[in-house]
Short mmCIF file of C-alpha atoms in Angstrom, two decimals:
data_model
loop_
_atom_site.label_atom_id
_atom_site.label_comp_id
_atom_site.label_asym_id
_atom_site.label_seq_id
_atom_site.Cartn_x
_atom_site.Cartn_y
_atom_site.Cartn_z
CA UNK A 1 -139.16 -117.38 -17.83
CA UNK A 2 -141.73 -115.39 -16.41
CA UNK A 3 -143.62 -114.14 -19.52
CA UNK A 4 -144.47 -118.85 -20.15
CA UNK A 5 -145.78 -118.72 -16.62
CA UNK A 6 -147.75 -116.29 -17.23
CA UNK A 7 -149.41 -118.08 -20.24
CA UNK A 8 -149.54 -121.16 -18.15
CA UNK A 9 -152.04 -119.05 -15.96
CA UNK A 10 -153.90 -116.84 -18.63
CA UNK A 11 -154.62 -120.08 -20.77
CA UNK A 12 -155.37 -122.62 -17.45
CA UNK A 13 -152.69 -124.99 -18.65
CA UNK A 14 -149.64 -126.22 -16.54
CA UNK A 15 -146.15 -126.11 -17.65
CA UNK A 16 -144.47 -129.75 -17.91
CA UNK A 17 -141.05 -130.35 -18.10
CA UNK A 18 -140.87 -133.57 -20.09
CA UNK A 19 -142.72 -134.16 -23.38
CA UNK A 20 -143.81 -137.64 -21.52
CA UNK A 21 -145.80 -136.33 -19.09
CA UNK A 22 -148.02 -133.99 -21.17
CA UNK A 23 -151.70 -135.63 -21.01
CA UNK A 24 -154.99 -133.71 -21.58
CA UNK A 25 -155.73 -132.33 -18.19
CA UNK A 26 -152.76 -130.33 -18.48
CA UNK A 27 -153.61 -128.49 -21.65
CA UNK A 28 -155.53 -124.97 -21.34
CA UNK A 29 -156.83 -122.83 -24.56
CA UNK A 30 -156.77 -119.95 -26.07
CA UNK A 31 -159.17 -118.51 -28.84
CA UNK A 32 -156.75 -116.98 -31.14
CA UNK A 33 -152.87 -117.94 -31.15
CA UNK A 34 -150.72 -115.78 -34.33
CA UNK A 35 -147.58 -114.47 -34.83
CA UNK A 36 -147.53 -110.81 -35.64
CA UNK A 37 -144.66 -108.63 -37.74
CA UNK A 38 -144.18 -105.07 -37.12
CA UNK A 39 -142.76 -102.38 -39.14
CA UNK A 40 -139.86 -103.11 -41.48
CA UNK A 41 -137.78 -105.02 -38.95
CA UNK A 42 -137.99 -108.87 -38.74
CA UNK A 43 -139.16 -109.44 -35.06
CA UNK A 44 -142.47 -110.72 -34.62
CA UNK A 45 -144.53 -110.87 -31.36
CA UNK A 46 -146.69 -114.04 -30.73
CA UNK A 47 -150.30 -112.67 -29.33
CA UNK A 48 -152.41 -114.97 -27.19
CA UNK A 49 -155.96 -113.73 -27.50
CA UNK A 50 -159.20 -114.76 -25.78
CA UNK A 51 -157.64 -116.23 -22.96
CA UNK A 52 -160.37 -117.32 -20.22
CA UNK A 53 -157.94 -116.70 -17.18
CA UNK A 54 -156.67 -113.89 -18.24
CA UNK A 55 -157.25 -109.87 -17.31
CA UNK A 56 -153.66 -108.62 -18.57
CA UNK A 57 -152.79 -106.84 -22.11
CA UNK A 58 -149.46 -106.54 -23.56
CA UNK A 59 -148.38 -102.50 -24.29
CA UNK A 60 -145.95 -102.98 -27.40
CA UNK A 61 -143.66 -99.85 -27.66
CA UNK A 62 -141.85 -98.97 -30.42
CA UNK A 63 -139.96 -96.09 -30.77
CA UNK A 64 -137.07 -94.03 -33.14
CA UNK A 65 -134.36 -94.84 -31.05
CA UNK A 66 -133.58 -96.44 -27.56
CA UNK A 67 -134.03 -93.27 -25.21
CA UNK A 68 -137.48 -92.87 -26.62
CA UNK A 69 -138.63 -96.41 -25.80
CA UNK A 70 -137.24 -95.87 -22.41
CA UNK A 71 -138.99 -92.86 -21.71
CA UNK A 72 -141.96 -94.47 -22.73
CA UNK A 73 -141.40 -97.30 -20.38
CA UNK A 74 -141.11 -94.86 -17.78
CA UNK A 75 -144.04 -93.09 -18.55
CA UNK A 76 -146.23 -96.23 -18.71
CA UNK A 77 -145.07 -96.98 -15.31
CA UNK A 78 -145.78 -93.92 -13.90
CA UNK A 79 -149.03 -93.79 -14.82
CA UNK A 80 -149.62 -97.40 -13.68
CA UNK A 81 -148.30 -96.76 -10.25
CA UNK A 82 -150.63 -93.36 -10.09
CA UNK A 83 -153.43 -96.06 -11.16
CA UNK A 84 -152.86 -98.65 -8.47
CA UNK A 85 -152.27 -95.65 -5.72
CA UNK A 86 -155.36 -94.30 -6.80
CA UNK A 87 -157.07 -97.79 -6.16
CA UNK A 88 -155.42 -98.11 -2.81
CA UNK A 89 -156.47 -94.88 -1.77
CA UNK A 90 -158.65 -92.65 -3.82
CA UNK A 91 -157.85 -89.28 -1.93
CA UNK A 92 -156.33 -86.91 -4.46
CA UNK A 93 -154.36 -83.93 -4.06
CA UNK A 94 -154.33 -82.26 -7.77
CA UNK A 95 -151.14 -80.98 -9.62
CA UNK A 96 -150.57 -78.14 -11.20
CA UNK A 97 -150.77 -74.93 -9.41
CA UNK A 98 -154.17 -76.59 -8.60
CA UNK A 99 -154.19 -76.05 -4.52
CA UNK A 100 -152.23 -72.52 -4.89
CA UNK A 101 -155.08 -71.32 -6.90
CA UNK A 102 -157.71 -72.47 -4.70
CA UNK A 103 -156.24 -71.02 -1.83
CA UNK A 104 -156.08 -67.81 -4.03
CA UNK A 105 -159.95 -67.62 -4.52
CA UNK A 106 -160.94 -68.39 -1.08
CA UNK A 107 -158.16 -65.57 0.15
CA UNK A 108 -159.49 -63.40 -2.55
CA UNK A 109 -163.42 -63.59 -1.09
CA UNK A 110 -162.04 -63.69 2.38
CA UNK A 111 -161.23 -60.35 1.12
CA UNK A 112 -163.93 -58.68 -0.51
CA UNK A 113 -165.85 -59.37 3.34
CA UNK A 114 -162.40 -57.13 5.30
CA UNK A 115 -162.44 -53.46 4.82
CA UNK A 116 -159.57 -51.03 5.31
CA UNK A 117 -155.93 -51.41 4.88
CA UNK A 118 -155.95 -54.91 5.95
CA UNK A 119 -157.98 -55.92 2.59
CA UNK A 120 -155.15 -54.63 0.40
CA UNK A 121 -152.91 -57.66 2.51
CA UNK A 122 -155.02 -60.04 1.79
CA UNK A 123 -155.44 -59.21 -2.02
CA UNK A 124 -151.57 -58.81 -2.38
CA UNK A 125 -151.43 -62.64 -0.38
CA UNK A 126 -153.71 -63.94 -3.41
CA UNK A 127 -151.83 -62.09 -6.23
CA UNK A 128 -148.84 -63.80 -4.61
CA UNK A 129 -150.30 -67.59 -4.41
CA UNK A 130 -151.59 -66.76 -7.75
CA UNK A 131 -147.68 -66.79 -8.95
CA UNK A 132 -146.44 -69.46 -7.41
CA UNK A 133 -147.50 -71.72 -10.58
CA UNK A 134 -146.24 -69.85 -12.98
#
């Protein structure tokens, strides 16, 4: 599958389909090779560590029950898709009520500079944008 070619390239060696044509120049290393139990169940996970080809990790998720692992995954992968957009193309536009209340304070100065009636507009326009997170 895809997670022995992916050892094949972390640890430099090649994958060979017969036990006969194995030979030296086809091996790669590793610094540390062990099996690993966690928790009280009897899987194990085999960690390949100090690989010279290699830039990956390995996220191990356990969980109570099925849906939480999943949302996990999820989650994970969100964030590693906002990471590689980010590295794509580093132009942001923050969450959050973040632009509403920045539009808020600049209406709210533009303000305090108009006199009169049309001032009181402008200050109910920023109360308003001031909402819109909430």
């Amino acid at each position: 599958g895809s997670e022995l070619e992916l050892i094949a390239i972390a640890t430099g060696s090649r994958i060979v389909p017969r036990f006969e044509e194995l030979s030296a120049d086809k091996l790669g290393s590793a610094g540390k090779v062990r099996e690993v139990s966690y928790g009280t169940t009897k899987d194990s996970v085999l960690m390949i560590e100090e690989c010279a080809n290699s830039r990956a990790v390995t996220v191990y998720v356990r969980g109570g029950n099925h849906m939480i692992i999943d949302e996990t995954k999820r989650s994970l992968h969100d964030a590693m898709c906002v990471t590689r957009n980010l590295i794509r193309d580093n132009r942001i536009v923050y969450g959050g009520g973040a632009a509403e209340v920045a539009c808020s304070l600049a209406v709210s100065e533009a303000a305090e500079r108009v006199g009169g009636m049309e001032q009181y507009g402008l200050r109910a326009f920023a109360d308003a944008l001031d909402d819109i997170p909430m």
